[in-house]
Short mmCIF file of C-alpha atoms in Angstrom, two decimals:
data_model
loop_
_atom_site.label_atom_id
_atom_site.label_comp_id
_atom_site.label_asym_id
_atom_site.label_seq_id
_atom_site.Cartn_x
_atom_site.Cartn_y
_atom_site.Cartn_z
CA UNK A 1161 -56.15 -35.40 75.69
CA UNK A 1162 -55.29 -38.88 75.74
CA UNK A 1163 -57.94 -41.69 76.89
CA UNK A 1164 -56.31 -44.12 79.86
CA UNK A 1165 -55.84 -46.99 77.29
CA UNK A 1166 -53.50 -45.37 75.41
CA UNK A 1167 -51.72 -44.08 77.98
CA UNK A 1168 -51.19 -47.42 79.65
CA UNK A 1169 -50.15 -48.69 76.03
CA UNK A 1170 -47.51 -45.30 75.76
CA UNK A 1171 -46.37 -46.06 79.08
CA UNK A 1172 -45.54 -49.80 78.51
CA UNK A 1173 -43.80 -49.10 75.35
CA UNK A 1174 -40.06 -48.29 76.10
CA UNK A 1175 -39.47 -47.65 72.14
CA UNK A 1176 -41.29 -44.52 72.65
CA UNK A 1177 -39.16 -42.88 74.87
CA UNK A 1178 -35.87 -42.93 73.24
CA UNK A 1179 -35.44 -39.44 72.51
CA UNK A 1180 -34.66 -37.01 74.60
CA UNK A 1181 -35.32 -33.12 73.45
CA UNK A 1182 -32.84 -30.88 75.26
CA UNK A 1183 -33.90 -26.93 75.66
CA UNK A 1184 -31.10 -25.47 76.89
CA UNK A 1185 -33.13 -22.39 77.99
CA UNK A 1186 -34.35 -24.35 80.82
CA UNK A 1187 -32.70 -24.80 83.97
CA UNK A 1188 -30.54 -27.40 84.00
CA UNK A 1189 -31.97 -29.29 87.00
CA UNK A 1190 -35.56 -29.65 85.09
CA UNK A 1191 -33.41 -31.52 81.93
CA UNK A 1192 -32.01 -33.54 84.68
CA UNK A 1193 -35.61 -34.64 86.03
CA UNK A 1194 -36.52 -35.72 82.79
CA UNK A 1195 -33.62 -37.36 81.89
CA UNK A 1196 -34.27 -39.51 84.75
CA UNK A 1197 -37.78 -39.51 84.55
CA UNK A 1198 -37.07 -41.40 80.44
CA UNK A 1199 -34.44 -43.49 81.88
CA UNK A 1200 -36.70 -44.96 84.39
CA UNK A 1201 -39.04 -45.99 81.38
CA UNK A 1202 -36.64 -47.90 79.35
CA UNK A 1203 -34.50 -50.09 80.11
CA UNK A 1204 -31.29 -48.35 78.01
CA UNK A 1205 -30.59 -44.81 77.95
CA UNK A 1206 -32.22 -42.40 74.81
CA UNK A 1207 -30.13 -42.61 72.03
CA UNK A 1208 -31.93 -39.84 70.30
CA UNK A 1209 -31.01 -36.94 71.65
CA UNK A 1210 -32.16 -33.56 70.41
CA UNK A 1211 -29.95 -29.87 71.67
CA UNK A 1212 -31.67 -27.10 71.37
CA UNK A 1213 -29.54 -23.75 71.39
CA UNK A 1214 -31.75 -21.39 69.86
CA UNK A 1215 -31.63 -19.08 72.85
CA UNK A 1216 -29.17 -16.41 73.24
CA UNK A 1217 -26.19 -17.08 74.32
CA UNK A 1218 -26.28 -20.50 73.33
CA UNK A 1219 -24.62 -22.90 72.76
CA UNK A 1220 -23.28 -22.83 76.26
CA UNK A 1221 -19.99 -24.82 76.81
CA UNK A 1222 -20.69 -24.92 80.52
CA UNK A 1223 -24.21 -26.02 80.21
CA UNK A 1224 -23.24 -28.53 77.72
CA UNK A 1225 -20.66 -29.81 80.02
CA UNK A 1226 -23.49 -30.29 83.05
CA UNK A 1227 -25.67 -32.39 80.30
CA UNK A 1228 -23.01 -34.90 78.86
CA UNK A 1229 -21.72 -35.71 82.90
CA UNK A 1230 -24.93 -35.37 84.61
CA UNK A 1231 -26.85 -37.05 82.29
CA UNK A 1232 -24.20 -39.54 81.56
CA UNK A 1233 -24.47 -38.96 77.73
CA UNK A 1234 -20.77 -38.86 77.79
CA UNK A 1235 -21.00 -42.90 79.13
CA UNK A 1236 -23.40 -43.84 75.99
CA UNK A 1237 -21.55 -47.00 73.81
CA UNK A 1238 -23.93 -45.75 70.84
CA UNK A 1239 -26.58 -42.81 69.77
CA UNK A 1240 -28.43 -43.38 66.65
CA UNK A 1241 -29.09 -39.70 66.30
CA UNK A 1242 -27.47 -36.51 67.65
CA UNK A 1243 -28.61 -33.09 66.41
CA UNK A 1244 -27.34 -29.69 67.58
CA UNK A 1245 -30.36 -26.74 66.32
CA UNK A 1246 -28.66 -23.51 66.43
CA UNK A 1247 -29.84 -19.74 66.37
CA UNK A 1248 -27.37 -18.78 63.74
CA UNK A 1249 -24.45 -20.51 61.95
CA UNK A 1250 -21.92 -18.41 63.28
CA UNK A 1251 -22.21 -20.34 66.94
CA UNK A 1252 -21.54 -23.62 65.30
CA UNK A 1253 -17.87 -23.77 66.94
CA UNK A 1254 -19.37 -23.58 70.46
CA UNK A 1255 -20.08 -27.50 70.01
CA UNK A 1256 -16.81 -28.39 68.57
CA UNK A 1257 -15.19 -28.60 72.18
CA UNK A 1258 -13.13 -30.93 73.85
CA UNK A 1259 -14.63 -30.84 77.19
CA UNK A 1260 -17.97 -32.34 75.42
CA UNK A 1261 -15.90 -34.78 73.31
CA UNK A 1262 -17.36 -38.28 72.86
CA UNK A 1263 -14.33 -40.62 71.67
CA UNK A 1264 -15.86 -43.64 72.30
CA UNK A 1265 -19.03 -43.16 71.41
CA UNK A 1266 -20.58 -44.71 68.39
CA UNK A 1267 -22.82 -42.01 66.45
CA UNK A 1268 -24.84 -42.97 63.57
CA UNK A 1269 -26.19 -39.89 62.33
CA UNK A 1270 -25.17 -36.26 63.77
CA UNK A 1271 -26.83 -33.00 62.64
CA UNK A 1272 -25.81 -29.23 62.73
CA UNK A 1273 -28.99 -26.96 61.86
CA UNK A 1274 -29.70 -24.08 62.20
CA UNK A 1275 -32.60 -21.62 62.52
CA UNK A 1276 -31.20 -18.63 60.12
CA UNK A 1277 -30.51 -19.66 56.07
CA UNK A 1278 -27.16 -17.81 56.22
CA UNK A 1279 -27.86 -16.51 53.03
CA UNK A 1280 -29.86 -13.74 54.87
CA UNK A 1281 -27.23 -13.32 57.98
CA UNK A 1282 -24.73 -10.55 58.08
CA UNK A 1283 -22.96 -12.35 60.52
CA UNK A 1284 -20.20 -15.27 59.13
CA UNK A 1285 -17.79 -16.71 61.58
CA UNK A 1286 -15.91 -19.11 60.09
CA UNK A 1287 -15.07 -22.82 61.88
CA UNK A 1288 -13.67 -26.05 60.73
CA UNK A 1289 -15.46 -29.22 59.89
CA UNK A 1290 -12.21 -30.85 61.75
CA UNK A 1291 -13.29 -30.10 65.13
CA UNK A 1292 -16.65 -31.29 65.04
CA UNK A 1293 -15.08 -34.62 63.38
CA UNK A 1294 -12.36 -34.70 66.65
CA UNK A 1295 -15.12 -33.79 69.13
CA UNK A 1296 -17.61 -36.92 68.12
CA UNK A 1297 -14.92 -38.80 66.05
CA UNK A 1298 -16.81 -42.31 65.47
CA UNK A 1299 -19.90 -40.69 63.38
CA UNK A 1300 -20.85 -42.38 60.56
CA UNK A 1301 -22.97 -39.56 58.97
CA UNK A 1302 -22.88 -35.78 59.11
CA UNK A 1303 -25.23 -33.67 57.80
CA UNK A 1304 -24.47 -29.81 57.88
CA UNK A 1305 -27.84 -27.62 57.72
CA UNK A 1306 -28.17 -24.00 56.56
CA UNK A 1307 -24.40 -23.09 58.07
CA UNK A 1308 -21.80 -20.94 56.46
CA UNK A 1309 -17.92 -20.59 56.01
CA UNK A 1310 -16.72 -23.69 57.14
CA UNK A 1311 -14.08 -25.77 55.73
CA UNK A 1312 -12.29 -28.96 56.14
CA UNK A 1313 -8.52 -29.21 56.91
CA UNK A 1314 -6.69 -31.24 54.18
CA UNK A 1315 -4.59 -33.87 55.46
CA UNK A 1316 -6.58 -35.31 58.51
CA UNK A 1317 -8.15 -39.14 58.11
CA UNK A 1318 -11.97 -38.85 59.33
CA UNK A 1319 -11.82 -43.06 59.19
CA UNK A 1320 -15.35 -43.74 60.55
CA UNK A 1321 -17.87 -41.14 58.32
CA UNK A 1322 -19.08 -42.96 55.64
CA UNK A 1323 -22.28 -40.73 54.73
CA UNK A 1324 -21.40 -36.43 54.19
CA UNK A 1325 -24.83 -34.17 53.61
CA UNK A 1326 -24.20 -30.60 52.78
CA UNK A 1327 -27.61 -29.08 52.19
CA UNK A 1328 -28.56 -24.95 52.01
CA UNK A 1329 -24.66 -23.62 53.05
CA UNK A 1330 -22.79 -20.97 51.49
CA UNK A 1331 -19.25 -19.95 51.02
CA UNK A 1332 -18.06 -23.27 52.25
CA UNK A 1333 -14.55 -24.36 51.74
CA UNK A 1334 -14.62 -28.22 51.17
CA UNK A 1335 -12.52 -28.69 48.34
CA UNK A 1336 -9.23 -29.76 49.67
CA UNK A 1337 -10.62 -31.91 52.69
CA UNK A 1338 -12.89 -34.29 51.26
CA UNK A 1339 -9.77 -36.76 50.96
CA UNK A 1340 -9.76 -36.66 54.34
CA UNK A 1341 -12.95 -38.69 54.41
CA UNK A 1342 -10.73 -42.20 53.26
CA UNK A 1343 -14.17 -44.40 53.47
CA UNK A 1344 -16.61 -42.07 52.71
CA UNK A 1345 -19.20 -44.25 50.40
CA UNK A 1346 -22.25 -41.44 49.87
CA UNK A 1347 -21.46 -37.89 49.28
CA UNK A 1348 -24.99 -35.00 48.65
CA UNK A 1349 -24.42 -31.84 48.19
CA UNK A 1350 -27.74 -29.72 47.60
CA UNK A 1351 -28.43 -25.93 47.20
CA UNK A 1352 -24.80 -24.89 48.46
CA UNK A 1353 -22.40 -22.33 47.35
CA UNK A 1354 -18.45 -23.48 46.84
CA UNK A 1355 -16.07 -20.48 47.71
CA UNK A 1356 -14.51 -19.87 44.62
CA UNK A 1357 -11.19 -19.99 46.52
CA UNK A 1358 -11.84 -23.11 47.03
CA UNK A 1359 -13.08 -24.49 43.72
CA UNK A 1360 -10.37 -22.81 42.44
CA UNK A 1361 -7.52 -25.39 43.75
CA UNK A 1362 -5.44 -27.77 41.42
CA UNK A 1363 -5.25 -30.84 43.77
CA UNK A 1364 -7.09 -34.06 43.02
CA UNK A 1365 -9.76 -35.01 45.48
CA UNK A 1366 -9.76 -38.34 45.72
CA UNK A 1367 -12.28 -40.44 47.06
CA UNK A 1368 -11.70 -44.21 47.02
CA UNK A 1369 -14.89 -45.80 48.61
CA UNK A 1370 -17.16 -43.25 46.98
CA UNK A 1371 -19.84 -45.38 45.53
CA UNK A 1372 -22.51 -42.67 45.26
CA UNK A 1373 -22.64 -39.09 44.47
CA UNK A 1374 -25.92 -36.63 44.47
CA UNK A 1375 -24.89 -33.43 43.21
CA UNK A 1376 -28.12 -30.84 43.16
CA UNK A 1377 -27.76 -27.22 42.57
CA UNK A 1378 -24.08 -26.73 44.02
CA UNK A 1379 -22.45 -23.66 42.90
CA UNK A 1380 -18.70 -23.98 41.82
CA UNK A 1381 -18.54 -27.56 42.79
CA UNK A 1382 -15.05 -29.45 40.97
CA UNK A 1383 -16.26 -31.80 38.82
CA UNK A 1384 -12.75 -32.17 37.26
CA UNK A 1385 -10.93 -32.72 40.14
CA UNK A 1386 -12.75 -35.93 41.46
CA UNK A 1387 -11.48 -39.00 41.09
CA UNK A 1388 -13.69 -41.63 42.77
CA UNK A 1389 -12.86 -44.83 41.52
CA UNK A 1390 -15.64 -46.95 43.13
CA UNK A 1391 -18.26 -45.01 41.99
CA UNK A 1392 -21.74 -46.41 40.76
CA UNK A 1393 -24.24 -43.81 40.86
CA UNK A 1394 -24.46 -39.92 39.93
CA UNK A 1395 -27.99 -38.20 40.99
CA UNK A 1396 -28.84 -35.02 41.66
CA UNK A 1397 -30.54 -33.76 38.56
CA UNK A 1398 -27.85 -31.49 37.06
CA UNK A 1399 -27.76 -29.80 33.70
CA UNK A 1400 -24.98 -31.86 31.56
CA UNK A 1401 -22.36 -29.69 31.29
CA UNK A 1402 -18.65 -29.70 29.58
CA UNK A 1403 -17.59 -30.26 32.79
CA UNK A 1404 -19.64 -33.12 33.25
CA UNK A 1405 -18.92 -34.61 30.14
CA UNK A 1406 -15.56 -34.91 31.35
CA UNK A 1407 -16.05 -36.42 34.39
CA UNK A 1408 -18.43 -39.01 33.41
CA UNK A 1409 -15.73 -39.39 30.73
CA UNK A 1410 -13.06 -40.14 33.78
CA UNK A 1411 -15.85 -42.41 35.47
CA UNK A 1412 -16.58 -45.08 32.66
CA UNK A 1413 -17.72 -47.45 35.50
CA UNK A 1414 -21.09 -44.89 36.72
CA UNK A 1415 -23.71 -47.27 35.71
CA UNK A 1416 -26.93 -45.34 37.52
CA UNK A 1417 -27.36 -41.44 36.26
CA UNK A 1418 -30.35 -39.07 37.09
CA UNK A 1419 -29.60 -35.96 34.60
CA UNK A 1420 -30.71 -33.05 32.82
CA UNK A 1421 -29.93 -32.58 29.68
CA UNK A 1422 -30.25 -29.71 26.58
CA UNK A 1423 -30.89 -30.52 22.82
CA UNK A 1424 -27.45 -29.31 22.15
CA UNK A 1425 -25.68 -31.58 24.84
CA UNK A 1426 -27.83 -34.97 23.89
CA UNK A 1427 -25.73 -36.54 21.25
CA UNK A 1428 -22.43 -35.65 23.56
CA UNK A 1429 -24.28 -37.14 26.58
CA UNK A 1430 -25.51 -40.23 24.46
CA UNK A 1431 -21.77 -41.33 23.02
CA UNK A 1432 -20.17 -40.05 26.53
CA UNK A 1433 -22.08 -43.15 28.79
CA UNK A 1434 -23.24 -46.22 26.06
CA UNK A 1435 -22.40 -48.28 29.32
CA UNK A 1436 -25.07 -46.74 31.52
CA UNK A 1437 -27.67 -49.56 32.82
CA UNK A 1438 -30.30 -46.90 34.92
CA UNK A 1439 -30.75 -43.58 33.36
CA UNK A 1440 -32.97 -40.78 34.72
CA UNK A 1441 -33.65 -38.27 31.99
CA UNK A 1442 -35.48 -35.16 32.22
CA UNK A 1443 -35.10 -32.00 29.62
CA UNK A 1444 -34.95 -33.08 26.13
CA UNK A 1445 -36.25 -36.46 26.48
CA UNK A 1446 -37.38 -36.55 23.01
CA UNK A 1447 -33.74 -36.81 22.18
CA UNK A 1448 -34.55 -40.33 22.87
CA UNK A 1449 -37.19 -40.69 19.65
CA UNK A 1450 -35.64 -38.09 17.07
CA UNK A 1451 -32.34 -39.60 17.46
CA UNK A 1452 -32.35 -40.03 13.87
CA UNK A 1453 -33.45 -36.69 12.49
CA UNK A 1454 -32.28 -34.51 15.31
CA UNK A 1455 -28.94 -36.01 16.12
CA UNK A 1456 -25.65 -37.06 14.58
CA UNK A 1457 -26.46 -40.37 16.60
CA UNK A 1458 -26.22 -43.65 13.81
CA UNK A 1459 -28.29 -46.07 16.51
CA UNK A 1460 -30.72 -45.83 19.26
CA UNK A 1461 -28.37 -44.09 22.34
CA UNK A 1462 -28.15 -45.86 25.55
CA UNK A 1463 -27.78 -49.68 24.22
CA UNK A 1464 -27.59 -51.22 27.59
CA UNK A 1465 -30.15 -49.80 29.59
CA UNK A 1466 -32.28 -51.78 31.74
CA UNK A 1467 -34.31 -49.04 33.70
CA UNK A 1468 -35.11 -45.57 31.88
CA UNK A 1469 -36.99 -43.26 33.78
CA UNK A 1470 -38.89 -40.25 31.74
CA UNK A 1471 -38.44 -37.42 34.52
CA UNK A 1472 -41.24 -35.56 33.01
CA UNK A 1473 -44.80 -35.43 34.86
CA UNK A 1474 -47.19 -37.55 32.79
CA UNK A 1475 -49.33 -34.58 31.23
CA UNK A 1476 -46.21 -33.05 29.74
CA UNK A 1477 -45.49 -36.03 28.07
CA UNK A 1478 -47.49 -36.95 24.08
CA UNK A 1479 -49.32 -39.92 22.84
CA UNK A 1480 -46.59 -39.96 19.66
CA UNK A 1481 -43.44 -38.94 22.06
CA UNK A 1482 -44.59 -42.08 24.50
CA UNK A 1483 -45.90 -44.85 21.60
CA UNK A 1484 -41.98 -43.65 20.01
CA UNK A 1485 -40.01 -44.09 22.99
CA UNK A 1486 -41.93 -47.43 23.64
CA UNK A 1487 -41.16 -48.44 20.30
CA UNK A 1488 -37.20 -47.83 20.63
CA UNK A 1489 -36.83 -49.57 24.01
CA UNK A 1490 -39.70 -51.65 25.02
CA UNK A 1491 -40.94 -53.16 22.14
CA UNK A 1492 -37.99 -54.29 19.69
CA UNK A 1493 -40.61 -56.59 16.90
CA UNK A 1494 -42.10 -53.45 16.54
CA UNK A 1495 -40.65 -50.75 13.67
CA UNK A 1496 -39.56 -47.57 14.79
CA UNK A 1497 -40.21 -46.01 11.72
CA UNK A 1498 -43.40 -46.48 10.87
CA UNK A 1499 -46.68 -44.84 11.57
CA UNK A 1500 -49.33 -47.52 10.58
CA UNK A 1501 -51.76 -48.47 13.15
CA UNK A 1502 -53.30 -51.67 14.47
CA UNK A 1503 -56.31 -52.88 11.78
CA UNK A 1504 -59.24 -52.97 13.09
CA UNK A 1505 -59.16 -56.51 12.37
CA UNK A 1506 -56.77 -57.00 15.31
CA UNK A 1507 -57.98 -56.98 18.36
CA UNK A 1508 -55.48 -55.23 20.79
CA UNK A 1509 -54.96 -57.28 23.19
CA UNK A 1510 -50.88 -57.70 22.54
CA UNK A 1511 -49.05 -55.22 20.73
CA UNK A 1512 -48.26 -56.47 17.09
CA UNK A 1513 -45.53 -55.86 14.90
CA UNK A 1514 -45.38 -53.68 11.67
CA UNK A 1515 -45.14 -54.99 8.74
CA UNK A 1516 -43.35 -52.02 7.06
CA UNK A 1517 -40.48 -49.61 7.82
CA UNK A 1518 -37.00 -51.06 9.39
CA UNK A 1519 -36.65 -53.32 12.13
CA UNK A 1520 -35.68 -51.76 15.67
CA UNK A 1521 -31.52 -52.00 15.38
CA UNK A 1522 -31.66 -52.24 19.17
CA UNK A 1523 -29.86 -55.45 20.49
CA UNK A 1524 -31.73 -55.80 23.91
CA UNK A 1525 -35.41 -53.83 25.26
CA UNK A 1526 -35.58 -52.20 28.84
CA UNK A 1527 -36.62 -54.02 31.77
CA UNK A 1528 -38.72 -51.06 33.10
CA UNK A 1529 -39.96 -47.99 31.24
CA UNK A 1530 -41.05 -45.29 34.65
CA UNK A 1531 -43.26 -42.19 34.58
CA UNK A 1532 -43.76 -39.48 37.30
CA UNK A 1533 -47.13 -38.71 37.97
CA UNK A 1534 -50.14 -38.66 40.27
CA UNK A 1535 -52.55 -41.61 40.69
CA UNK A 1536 -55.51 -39.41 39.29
CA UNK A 1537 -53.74 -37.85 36.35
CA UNK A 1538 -52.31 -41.50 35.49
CA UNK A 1539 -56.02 -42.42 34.59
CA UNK A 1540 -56.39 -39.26 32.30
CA UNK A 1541 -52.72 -39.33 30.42
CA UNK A 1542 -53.16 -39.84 27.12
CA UNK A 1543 -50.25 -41.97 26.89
CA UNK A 1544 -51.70 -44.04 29.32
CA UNK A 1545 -54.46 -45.29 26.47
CA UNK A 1546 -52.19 -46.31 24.18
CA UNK A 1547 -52.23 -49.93 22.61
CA UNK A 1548 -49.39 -50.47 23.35
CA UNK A 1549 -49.49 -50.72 26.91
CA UNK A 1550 -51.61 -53.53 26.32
CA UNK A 1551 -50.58 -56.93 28.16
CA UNK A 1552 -47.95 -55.17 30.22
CA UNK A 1553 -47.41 -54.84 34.10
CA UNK A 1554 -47.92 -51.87 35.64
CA UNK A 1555 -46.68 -51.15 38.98
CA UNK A 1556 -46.61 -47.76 41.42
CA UNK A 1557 -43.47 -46.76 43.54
CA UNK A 1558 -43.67 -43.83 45.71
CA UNK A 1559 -41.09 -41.35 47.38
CA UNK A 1560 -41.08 -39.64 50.41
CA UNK A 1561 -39.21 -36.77 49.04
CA UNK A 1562 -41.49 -36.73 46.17
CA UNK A 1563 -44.95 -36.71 47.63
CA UNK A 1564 -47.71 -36.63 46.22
CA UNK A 1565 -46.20 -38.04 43.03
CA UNK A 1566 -45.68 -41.57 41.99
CA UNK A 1567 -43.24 -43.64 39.86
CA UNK A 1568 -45.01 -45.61 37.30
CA UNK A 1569 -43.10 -49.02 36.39
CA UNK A 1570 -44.15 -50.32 33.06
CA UNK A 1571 -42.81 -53.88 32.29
CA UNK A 1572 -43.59 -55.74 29.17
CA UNK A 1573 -43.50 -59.66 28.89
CA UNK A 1574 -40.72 -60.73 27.04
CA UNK A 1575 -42.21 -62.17 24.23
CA UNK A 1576 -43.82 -58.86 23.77
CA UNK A 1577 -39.85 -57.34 23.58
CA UNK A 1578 -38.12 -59.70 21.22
CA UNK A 1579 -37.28 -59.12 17.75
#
């Protein structure tokens, strides 16, 4: 139920009816009516627009067809969002069609989803990327949703995609077409298998505007066969690996990393990216404070970072393993070697330097030192007692991906950092 006021205030607010939810189970006459009925209470046409095939049978060319004339969707200069919601994967070709072609047609975001994680289907028809890409040619990003076996055509030019999204597919084949994508600038792949055919090719995938590159859980993916030139930032979370070693060894410029990384693989990691200015750590993040007994390392790694983020929740993370790290990069006029505490004398109000052990051999301290945690569980950290926190700023970032949780910023005043 909805009281008179607000419907007067819905009614007189054309932003709310920009989006127009197609069931294509209905008759086609009824999605007419209420095309016209949201037309009629705004003054442009929805540029949301939402196709639901999830019925048998669907989707329906002819159907389809009746929509983009009657409707006039096929007259639209510009939709900010188009997403198809299919009943399997295997009907994703049925909207790569010419008769429901939009050339002209500016597209910000399209999405392909669909109702079955293909994983569990038994039915895999394969299609091509290409002919979504000629039938709405002018998107800027694509994201492909729990489909299976499709693959990109190497030598078309897809000039107008900028974003790609691959999340929950299987036995794709994308390997030799993502050159096609000449200005793609953000590339995520997440929870997808590679055919191994695929992964398998020899040819260089180059991608000149790619500026930023989430890689998360992607089976077979070609780490050694990118070359991506422009690129700044590598997320995703993924376990260093050889191969990764060697890529970030063939990408000297990647200046923002989110990784996981093993004991064995810290000291490789640590001499692989001594550039790296925002680094993301989570796995053996104590590599960071036994450096010196637990490495081959002969300084502090990471010498010119200015954000490091501990990707560990707060509880899992020690008084000593926090006060260390804090020592190493936050606090340089304080010795990393020593274990003396603050005199009672001294009232801890700044943190004050040692007067024993060697001198932090660090040249510069981070600008921001960030922990994951909870707003409750950041009042009961032990960490979060420490001394040495004393006098800095704290700060809270949060995440809609990462909900409930919080990014704590710590940031010291600099004449807390000097030497």
């Amino acid at each position: 139920m909805v009281c008179r006021r607000w419907r007067q205030v819905a009614l007189q607010t054309p932003e709310l009816w920009r989006r127009f939810d197609i069931g294509l189970g209905y008759p086609l006459p009824t999605i007419r009516k209420q095309w016209d009925w949201l037309v009629s209470m705004r003054p442009a046409a929805p540029d949301d627009i939402r196709v639901d095939c999830i019925q048998p049978g669907y989707p329906d060319q002819p159907a389809l067809i009746y929509l983009w004339s009657q409707c006039g969707i096929s007259t639209l200069e510009r939709i900010t969002h188009l997403e198809f919601v299919l009943l399997r994967s295997s009907t994703a070709a049925g909207i790569a069609h010419p008769s429901i072609a939009l050339p002209n047609t500016r597209i910000d975001r399209l999405w392909v989803d669909s109702h079955e994680y293909p994983g569990r289907s038994t039915t895999h028809t394969p299609w091509e990327v290409d002919q979504l890409l000629e039938t709405f040619p002018r998107v800027r990003y694509i994201k492909l949703l729990r489909q299976s076996c499709f693959s990109f055509r190497p030598g078309n030019s897809f000039l107008h995609t900028t974003f790609l999204h691959i999340t929950n597919c299987v036995n794709v084949s994308i390997c030799a077409g993502l050159s096609s994508f000449v200005n793609l600038e953000r590339l995520w792949i997440q929870a997808t298998t590679i055919s191994e055919a695929s992964a398998s090719s020899t040819t260089t995938i180059r991608m000149p505007s790619l500026k930023w590159l989430c890689i998360y859980r992607a089976t077979n993916f070609p780490w050694t066969k990118l070359d991506c030139p422009s690129l700044q930032v590598l997320t995703g979370e993924e376990s260093v690996s050889d191969a990764i070693i060697q890529f970030l060894q063939q990408h000297p410029h990647v200046r923002d990393i989110d990784v996981q990384v093993d004991k064995q693989m810290f000291a490789t990691f640590a001499r692989t990216v001594p550039h790296v200015e925002t680094l993301d750590l989570g796995g053996y993040i104590e590599g960071l404070a036994e450096w010196q007994t637990a490495t081959d390392l002969v300084e502090p790694p990471f010498p010119n970072i200015r954000r490091l983020i501990l990707d560990r929740t707060e509880e899992e993370i020690g008084l000593d393993l926090f006060e260390s790290i804090v020592k190493t990069y936050c606090l340089l006029s304080i010795s990393t070697t020593t274990t003396a505490t603050t005199p009672p004398s001294i009232p801890p109000s700044q943190p004050q330097a040692h007067s024993i052990g060697e001198s932090n051999p660090r040249k510069r301290a981070v600008d921001c030192l960030c922990v994951f945690g909870t707003t409750e569980s950041f009042k009961t950290a032990k960490w979060a007692q420490s001394p040495l926190l004393a006098g800095c700023v704290r700060t809270s970032r949060t995440y809609s991906h990462l909900e409930p949780w919080l990014c704590l910023e710590l940031r010291w005043p600099e004449s807390s950092q000097s030497h």
